[in-house]
PDB file of C-alpha atoms and ligand atoms in Angstrom:
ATOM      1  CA  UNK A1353     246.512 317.288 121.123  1.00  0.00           C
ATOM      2  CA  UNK A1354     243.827 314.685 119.643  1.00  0.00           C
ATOM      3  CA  UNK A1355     241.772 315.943 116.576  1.00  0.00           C
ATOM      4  CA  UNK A1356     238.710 318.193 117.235  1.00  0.00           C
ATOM      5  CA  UNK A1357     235.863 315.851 118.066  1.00  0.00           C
ATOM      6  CA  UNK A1358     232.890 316.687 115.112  1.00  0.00           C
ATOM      7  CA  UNK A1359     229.802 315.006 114.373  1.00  0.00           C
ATOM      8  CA  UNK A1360     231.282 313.369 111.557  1.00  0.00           C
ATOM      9  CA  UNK A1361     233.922 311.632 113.816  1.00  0.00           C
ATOM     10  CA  UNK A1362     231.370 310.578 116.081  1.00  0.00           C
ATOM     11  CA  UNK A1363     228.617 309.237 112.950  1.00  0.00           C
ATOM     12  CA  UNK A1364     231.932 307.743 112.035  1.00  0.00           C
ATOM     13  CA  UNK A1365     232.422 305.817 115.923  1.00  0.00           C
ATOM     14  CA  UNK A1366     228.564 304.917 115.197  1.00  0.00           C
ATOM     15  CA  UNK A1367     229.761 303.083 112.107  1.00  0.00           C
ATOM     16  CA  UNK A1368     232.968 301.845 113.164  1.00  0.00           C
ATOM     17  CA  UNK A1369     231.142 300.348 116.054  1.00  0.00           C
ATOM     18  CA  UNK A1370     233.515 302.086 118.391  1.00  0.00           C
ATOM     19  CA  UNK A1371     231.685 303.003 121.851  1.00  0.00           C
ATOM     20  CA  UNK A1372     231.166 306.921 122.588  1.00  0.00           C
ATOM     21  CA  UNK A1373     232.049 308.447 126.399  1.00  0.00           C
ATOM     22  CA  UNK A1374     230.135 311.379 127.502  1.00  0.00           C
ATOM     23  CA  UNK A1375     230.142 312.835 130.633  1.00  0.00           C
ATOM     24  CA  UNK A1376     229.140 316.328 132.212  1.00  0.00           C
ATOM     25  CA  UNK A1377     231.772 319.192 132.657  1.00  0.00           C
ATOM     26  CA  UNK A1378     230.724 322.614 134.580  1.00  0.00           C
ATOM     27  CA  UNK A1379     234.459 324.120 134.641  1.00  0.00           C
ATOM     28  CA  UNK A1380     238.009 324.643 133.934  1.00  0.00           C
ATOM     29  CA  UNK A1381     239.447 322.000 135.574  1.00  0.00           C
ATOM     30  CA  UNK A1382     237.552 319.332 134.788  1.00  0.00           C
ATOM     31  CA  UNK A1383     237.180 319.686 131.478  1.00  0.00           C
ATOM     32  CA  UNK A1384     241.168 319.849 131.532  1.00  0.00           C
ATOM     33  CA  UNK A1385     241.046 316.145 132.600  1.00  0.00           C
ATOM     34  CA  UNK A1386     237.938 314.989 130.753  1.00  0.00           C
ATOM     35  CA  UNK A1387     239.717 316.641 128.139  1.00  0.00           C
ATOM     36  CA  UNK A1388     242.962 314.621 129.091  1.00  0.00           C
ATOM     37  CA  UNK A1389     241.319 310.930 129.216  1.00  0.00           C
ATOM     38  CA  UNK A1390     239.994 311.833 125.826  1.00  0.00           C
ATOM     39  CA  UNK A1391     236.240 311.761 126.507  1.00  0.00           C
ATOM     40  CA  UNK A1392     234.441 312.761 123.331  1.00  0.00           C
ATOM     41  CA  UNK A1393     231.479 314.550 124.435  1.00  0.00           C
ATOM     42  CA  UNK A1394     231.011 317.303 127.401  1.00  0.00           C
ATOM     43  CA  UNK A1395     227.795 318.160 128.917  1.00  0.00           C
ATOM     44  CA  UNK A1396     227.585 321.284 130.756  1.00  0.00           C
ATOM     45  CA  UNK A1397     224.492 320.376 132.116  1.00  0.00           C
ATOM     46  CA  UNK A1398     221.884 322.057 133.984  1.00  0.00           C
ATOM     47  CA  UNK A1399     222.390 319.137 136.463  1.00  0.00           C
ATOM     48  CA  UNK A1400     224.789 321.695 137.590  1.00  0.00           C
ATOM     49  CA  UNK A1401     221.817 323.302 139.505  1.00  0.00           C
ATOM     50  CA  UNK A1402     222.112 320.581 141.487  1.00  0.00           C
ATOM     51  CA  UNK A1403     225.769 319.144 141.933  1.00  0.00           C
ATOM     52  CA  UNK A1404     227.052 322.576 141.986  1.00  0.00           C
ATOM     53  CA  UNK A1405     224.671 325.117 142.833  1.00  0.00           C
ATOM     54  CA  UNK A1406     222.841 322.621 145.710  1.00  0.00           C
ATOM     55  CA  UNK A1407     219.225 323.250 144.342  1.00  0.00           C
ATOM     56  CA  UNK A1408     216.752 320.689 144.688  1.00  0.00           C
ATOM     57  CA  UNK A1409     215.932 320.461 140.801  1.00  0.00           C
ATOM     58  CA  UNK A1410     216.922 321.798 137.550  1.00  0.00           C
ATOM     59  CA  UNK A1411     214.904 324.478 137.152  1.00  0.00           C
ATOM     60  CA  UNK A1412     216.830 327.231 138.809  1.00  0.00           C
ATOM     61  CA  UNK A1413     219.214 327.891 136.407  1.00  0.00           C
ATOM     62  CA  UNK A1414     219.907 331.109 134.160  1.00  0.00           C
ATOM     63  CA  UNK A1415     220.887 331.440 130.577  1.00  0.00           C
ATOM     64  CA  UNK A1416     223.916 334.029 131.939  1.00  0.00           C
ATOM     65  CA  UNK A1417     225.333 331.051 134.134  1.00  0.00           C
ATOM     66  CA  UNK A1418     224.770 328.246 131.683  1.00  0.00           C
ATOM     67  CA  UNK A1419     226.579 330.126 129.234  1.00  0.00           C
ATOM     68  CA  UNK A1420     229.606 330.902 131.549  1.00  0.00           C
ATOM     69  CA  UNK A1421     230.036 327.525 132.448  1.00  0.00           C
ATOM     70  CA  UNK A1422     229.993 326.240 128.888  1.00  0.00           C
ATOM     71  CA  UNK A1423     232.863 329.158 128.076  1.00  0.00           C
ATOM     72  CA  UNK A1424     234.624 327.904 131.006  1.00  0.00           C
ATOM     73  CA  UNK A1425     234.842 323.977 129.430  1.00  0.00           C
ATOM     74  CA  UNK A1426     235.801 324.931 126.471  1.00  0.00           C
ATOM     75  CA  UNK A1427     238.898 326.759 127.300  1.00  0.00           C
ATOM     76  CA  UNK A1428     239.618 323.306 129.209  1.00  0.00           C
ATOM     77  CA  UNK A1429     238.783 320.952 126.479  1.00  0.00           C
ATOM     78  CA  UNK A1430     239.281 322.772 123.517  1.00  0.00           C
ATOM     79  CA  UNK A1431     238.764 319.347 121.142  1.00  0.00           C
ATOM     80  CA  UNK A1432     235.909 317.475 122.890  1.00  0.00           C
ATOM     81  CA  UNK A1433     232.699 318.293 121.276  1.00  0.00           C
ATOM     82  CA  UNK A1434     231.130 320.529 123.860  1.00  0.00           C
ATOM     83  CA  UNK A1435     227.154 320.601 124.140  1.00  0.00           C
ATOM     84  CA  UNK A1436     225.248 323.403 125.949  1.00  0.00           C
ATOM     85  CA  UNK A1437     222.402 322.296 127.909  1.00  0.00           C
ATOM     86  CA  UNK A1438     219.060 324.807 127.484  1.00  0.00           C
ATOM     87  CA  UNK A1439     217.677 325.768 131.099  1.00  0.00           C
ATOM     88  CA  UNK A1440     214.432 325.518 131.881  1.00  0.00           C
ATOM     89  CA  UNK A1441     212.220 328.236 129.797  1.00  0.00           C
ATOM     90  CA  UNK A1442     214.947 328.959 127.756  1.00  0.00           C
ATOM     91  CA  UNK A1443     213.292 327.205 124.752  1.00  0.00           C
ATOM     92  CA  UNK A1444     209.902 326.309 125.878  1.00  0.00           C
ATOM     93  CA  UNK A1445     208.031 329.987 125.130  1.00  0.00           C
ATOM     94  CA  UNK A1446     208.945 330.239 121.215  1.00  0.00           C
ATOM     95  CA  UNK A1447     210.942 329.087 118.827  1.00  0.00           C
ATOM     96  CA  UNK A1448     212.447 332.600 118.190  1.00  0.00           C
ATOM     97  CA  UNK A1449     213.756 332.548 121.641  1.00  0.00           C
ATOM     98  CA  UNK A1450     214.941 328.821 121.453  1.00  0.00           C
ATOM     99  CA  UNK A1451     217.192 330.141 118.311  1.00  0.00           C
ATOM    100  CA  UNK A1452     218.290 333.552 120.441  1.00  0.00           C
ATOM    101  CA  UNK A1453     219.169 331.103 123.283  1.00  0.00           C
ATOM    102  CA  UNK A1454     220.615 328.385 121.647  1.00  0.00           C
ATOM    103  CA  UNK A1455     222.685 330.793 119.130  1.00  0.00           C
ATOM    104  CA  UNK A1456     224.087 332.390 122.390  1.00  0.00           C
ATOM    105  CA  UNK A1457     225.978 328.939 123.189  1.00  0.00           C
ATOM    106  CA  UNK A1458     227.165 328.314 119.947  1.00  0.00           C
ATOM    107  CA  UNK A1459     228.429 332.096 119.688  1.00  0.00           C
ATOM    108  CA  UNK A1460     229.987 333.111 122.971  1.00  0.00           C
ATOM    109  CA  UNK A1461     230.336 329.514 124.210  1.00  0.00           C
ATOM    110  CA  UNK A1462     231.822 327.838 121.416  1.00  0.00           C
ATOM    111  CA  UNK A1463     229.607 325.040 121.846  1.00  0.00           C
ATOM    112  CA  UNK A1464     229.353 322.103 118.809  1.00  0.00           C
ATOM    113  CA  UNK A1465     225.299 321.495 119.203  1.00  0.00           C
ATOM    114  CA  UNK A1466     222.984 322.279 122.837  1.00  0.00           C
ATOM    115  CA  UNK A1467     220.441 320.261 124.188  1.00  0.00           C
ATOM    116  CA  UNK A1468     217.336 320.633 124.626  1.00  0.00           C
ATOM    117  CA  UNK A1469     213.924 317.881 126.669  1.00  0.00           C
ATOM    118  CA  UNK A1470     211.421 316.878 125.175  1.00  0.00           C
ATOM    119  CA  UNK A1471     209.272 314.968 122.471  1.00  0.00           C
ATOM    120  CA  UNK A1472     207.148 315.713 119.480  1.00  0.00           C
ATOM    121  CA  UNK A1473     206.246 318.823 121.553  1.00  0.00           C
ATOM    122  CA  UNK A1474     209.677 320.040 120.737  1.00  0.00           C
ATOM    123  CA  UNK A1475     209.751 318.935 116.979  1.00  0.00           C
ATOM    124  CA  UNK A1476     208.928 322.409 115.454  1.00  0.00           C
ATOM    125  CA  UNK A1477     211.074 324.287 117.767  1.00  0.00           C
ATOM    126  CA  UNK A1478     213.941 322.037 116.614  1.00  0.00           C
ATOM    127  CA  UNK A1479     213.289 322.477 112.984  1.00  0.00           C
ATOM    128  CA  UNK A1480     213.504 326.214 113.399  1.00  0.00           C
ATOM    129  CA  UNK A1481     216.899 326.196 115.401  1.00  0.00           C
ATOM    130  CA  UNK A1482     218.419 323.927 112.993  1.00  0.00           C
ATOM    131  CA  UNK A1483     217.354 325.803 110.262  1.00  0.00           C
ATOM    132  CA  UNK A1484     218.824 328.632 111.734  1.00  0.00           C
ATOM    133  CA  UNK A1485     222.171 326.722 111.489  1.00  0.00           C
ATOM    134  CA  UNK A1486     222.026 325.105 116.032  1.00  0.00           C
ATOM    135  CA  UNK A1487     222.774 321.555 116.078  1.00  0.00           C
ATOM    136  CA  UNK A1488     220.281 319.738 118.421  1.00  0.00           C
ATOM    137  CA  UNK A1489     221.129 317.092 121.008  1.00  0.00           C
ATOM    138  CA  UNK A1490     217.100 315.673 121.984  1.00  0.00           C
ATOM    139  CA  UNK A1491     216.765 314.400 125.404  1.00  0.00           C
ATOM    140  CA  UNK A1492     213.773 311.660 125.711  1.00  0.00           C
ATOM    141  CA  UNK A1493     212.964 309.531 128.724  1.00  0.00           C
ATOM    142  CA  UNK A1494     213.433 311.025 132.365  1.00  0.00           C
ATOM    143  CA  UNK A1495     213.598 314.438 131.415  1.00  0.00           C
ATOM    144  CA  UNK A1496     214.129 316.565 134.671  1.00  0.00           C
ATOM    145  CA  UNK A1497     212.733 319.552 133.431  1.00  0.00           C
ATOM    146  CA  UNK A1498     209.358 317.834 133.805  1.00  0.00           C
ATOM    147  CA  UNK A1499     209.447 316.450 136.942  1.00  0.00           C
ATOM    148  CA  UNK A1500     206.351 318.283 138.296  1.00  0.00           C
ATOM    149  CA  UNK A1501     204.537 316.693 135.183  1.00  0.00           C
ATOM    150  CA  UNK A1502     206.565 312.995 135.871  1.00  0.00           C
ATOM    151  CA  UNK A1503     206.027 313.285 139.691  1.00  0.00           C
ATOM    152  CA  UNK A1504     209.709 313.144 140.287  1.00  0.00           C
ATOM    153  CA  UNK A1505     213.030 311.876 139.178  1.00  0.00           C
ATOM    154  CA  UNK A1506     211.452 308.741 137.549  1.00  0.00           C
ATOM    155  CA  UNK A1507     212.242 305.893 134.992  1.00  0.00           C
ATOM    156  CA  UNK A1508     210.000 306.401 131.994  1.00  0.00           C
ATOM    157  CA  UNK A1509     208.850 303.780 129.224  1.00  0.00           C
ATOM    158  CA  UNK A1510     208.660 300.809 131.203  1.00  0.00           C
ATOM    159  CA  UNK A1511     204.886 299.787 129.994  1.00  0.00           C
ATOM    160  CA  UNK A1512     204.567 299.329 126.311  1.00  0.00           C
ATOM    161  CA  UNK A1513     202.644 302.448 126.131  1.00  0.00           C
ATOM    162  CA  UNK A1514     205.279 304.358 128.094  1.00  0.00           C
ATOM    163  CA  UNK A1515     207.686 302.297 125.761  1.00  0.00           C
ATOM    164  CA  UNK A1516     205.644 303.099 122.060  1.00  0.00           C
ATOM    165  CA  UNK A1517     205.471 307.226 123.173  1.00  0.00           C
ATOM    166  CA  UNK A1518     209.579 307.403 123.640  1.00  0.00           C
ATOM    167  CA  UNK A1519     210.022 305.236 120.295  1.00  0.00           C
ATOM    168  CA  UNK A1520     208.251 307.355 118.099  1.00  0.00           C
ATOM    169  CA  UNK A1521     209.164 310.571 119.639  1.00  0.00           C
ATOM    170  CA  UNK A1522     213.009 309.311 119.047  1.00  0.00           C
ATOM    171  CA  UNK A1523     211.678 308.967 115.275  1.00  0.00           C
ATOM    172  CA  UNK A1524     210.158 312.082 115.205  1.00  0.00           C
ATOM    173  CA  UNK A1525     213.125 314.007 116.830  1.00  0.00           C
ATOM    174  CA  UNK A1526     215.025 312.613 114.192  1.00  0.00           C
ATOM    175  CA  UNK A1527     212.895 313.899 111.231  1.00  0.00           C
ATOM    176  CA  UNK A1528     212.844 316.931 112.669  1.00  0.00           C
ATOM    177  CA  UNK A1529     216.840 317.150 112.126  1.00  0.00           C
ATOM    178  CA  UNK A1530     218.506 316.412 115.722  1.00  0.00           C
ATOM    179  CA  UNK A1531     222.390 315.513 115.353  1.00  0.00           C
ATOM    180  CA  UNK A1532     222.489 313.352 118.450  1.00  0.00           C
ATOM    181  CA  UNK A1533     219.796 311.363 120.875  1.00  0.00           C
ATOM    182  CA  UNK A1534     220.179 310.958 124.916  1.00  0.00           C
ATOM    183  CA  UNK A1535     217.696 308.552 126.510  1.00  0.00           C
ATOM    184  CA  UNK A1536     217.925 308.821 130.084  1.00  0.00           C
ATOM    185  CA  UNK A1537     216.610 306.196 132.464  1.00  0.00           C
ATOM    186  CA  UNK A1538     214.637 303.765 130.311  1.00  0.00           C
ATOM    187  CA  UNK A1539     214.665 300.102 129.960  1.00  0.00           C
ATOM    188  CA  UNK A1540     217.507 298.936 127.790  1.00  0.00           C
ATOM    189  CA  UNK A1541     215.393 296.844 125.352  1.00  0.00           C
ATOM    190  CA  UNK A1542     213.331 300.371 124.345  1.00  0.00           C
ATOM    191  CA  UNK A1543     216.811 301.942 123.892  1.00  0.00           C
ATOM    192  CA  UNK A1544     218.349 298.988 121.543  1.00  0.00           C
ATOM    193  CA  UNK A1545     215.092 299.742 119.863  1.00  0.00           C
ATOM    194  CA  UNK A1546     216.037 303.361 119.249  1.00  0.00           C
ATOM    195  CA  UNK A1547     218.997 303.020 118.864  1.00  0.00           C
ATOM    196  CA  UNK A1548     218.918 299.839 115.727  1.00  0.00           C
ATOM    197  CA  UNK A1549     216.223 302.274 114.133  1.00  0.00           C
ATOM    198  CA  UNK A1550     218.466 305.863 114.728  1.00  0.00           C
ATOM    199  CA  UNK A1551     220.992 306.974 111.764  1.00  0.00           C
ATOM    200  CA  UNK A1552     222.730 309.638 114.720  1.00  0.00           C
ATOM    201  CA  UNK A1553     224.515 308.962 117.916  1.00  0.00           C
ATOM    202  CA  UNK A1554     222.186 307.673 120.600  1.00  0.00           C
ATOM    203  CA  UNK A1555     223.515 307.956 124.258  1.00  0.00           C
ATOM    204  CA  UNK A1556     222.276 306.595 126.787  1.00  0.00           C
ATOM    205  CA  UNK A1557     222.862 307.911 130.625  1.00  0.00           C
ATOM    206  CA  UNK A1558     220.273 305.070 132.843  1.00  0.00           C
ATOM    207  CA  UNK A1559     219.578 303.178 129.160  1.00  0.00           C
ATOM    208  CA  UNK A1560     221.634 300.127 129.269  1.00  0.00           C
ATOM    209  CA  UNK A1561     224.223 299.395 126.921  1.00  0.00           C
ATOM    210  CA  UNK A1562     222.319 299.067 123.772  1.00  0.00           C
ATOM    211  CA  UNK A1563     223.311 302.460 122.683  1.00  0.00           C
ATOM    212  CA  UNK A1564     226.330 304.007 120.539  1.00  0.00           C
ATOM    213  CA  UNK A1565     227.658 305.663 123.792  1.00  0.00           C
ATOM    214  CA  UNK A1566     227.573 306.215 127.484  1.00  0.00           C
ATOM    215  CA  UNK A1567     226.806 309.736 129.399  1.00  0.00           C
ATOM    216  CA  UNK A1568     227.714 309.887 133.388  1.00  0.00           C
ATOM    217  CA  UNK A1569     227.280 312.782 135.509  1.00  0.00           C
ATOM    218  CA  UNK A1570     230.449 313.529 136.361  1.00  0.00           C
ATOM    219  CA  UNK A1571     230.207 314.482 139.696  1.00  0.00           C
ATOM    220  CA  UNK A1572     228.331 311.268 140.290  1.00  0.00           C
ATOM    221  CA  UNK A1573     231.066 309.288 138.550  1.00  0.00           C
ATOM    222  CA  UNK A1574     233.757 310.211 141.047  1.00  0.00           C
ATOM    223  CA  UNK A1575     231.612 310.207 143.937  1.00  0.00           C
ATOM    224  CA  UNK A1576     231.591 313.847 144.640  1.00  0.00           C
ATOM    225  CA  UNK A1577     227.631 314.320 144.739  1.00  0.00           C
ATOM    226  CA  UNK A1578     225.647 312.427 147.299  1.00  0.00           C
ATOM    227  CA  UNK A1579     222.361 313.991 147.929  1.00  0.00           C
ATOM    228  CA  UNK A1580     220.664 311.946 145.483  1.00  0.00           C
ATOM    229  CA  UNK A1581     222.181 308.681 143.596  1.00  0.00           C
ATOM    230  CA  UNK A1582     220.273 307.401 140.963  1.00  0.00           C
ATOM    231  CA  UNK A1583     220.350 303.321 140.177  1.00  0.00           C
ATOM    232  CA  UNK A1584     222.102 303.854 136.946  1.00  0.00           C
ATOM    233  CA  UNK A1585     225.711 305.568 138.496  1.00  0.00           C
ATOM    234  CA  UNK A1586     228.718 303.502 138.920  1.00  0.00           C
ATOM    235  CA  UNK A1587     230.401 305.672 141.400  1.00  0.00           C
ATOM    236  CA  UNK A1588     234.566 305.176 140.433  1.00  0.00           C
ATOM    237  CA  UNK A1589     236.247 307.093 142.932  1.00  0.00           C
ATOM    238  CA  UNK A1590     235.090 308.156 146.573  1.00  0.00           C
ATOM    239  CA  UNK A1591     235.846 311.818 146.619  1.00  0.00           C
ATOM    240  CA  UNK A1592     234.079 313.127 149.034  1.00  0.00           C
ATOM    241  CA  UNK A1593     235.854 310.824 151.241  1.00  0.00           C
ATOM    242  CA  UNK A1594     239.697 311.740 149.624  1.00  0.00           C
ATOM    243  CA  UNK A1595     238.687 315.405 150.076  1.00  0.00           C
ATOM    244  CA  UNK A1596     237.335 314.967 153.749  1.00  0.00           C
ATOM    245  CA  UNK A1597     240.506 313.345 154.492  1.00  0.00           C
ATOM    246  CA  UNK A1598     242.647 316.257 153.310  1.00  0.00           C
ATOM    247  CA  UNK A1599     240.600 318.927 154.503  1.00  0.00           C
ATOM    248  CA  UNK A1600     240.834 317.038 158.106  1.00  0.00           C
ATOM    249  CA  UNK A1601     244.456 316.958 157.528  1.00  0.00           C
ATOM    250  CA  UNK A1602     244.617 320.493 157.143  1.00  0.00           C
ATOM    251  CA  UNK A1603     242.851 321.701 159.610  1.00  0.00           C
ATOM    252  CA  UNK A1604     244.846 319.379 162.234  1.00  0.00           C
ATOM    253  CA  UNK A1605     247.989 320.906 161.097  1.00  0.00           C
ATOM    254  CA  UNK A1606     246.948 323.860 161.063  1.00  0.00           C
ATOM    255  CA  UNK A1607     246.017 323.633 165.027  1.00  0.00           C
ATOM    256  CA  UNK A1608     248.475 321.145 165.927  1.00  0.00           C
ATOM    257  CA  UNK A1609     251.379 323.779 164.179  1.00  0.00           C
ATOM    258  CA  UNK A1610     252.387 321.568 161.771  1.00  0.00           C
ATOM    259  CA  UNK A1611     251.944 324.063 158.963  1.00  0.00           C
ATOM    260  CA  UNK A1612     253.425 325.989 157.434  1.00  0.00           C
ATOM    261  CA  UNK A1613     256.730 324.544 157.047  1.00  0.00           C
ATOM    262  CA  UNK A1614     259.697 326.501 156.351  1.00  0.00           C
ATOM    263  CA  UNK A1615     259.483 325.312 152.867  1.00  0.00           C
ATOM    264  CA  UNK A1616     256.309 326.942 152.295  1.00  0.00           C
ATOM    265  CA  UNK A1617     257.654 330.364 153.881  1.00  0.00           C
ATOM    266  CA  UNK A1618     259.272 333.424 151.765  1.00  0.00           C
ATOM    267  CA  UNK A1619     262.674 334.493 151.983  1.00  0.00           C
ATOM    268  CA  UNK A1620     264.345 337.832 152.797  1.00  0.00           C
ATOM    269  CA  UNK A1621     266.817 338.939 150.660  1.00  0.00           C
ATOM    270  CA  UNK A1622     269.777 338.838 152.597  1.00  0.00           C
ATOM    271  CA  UNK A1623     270.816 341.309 155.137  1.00  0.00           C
ATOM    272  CA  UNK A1624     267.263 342.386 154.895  1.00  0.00           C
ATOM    273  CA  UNK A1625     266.322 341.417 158.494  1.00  0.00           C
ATOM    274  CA  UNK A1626     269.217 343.057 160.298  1.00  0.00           C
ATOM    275  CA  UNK A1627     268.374 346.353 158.448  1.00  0.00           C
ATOM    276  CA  UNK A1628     264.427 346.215 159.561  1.00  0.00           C
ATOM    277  CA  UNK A1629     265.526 345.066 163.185  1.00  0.00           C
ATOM    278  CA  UNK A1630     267.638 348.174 162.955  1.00  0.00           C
ATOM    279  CA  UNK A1631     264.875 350.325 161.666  1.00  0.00           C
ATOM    280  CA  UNK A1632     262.292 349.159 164.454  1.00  0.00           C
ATOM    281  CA  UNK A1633     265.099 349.118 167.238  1.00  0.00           C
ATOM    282  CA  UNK A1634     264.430 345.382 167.642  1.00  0.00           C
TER     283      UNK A1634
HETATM  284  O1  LIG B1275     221.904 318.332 132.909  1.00  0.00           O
HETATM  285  C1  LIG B1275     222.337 317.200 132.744  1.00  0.00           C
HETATM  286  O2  LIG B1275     223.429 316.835 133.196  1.00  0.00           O
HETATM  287  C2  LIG B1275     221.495 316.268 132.022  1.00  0.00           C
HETATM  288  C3  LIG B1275     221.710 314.830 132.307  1.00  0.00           C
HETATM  289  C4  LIG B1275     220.963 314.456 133.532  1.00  0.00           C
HETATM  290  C5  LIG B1275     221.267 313.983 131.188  1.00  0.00           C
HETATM  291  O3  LIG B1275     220.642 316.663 131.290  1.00  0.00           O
END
């Protein structure tokens, strides 16, 4: 098994010059195989609301489930460096319940840092949970959690006041003692920006390539989520289709006869089925 993935190995990618891979994890399986093609940073992401719970935003989703699913990728990828994504009014109301709510992914999660939206509004509320030992993961840009205030899933910063807010709120994220930056869907010149001015890991998911590292949803990634495609996903496998096919499969052998097969069928011990033919007077 690779080395645990820490912040210093991934400040140490940042120097090296060596890309970072993100993508999100909800579960156990996956995060076995993100785990096995060595991606260095999970996301169990509120997106999950979405690609897994079929909601129509991120908003609907509970500390309780966020905090199972994390549990659940980590026992799959015990070395990636696992970040817990704060729902929606999990951190917003006070900073005591940011810490209560953030401490519960580090604790019963095992998570390495959670994430949290937002800008300067945030930058107190991140002081306190890193003083209280939570290592933050900002999120600047399209920030779902806001998309009543953005007027939808939208790209941000693409006029040069747009541009100026997301630059200094990166810098002021920073001071405020974030270990990591994700800019999602913003011009990739206001990212290289960011990201020549940042001392910590900035991803970028919709940001170009600018950045120290690259965040997918994974669901989108392998083409298993279709309800809404943003421009930024490169889709590399068709799954929907693969499982389609199989599930069409199955259901035409199961009609058509075709299974099960005798290879799929238990044995009786032998001389079992003379005795219970005797028993029943068969
Ligand atoms: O929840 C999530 O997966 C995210 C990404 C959209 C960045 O926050």
């Amino acid at each position: 098994m690779r080395q645990k993935v820490t912040i210093h190995t991934l400040q140490g990618k940042i120097h090296s010059g060596e890309k970072i891979t993100m993508l999100t994890g909800y579960d156990y399986p996956m995060a076995l195989l993100e785990e096995k093609a060595g991606i260095d940073i999970i996301l169990c992401g509120d997106s999950m609301a979405m690609t897994v719970f079929g909601h129509e935003s991120t908003l609907n989703m509970q500390m309780d489930t966020m905090v199972t699913h994390s549990k659940a990728v980590r026992k799959g990828a015990p070395s990636a460096f696992l970040v817990g994504d704060m729902p929606y009014m999990s951190y917003q109301i006070s900073k005591e319940e940011a810490i209560r709510n953030g401490g519960r992914f580090m604790a019963e999660a095992g998570c390495d840092a959670v994430k949290l939206e937002g800008g300067q509004n945030m930058a107190k509320t991140i002081e306190a949970m890193v003083n209280a030992t939570i290592p933050v993961m900002g999120h600047l840009g399209l920030t779902p959690q806001s998309i009543a205030q953005l007027g939808g899933f939208k790209s941000q910063g693409r006029d040069c006041s747009g541009a100026l807010k997301i630059i200094e709120d990166a810098r002021i994220l920073e001071e405020s003692g974030i270990s990591l930056l994700l800019l999602e869907a913003v011009p990739p010149e206001v990212a290289g920006i960011i990201t020549e001015r940042a001392k910590i890991p900035v991803i970028g998911i919709g940001a170009g390539p600018h950045v120290h590292g690259q965040l997918l949803i994974v669901h989108d990634a392998l083409g298993f989520f279709d309800a809404f495609v943003p421009k930024f996903v490169k889709k590399y496998l068709d799954l929907n289709s693969v499982i389609l096919e199989a599930l069409g499969n199955y259901k035409s052998e199961v009609l058509e006869g075709q299974f099960p097969e005798e290879e799929h069928c238990y044995k009786l011990k032998d001389g079992e089925w003379e005795k219970i033919q005797k028993q029943l007077g068969l």
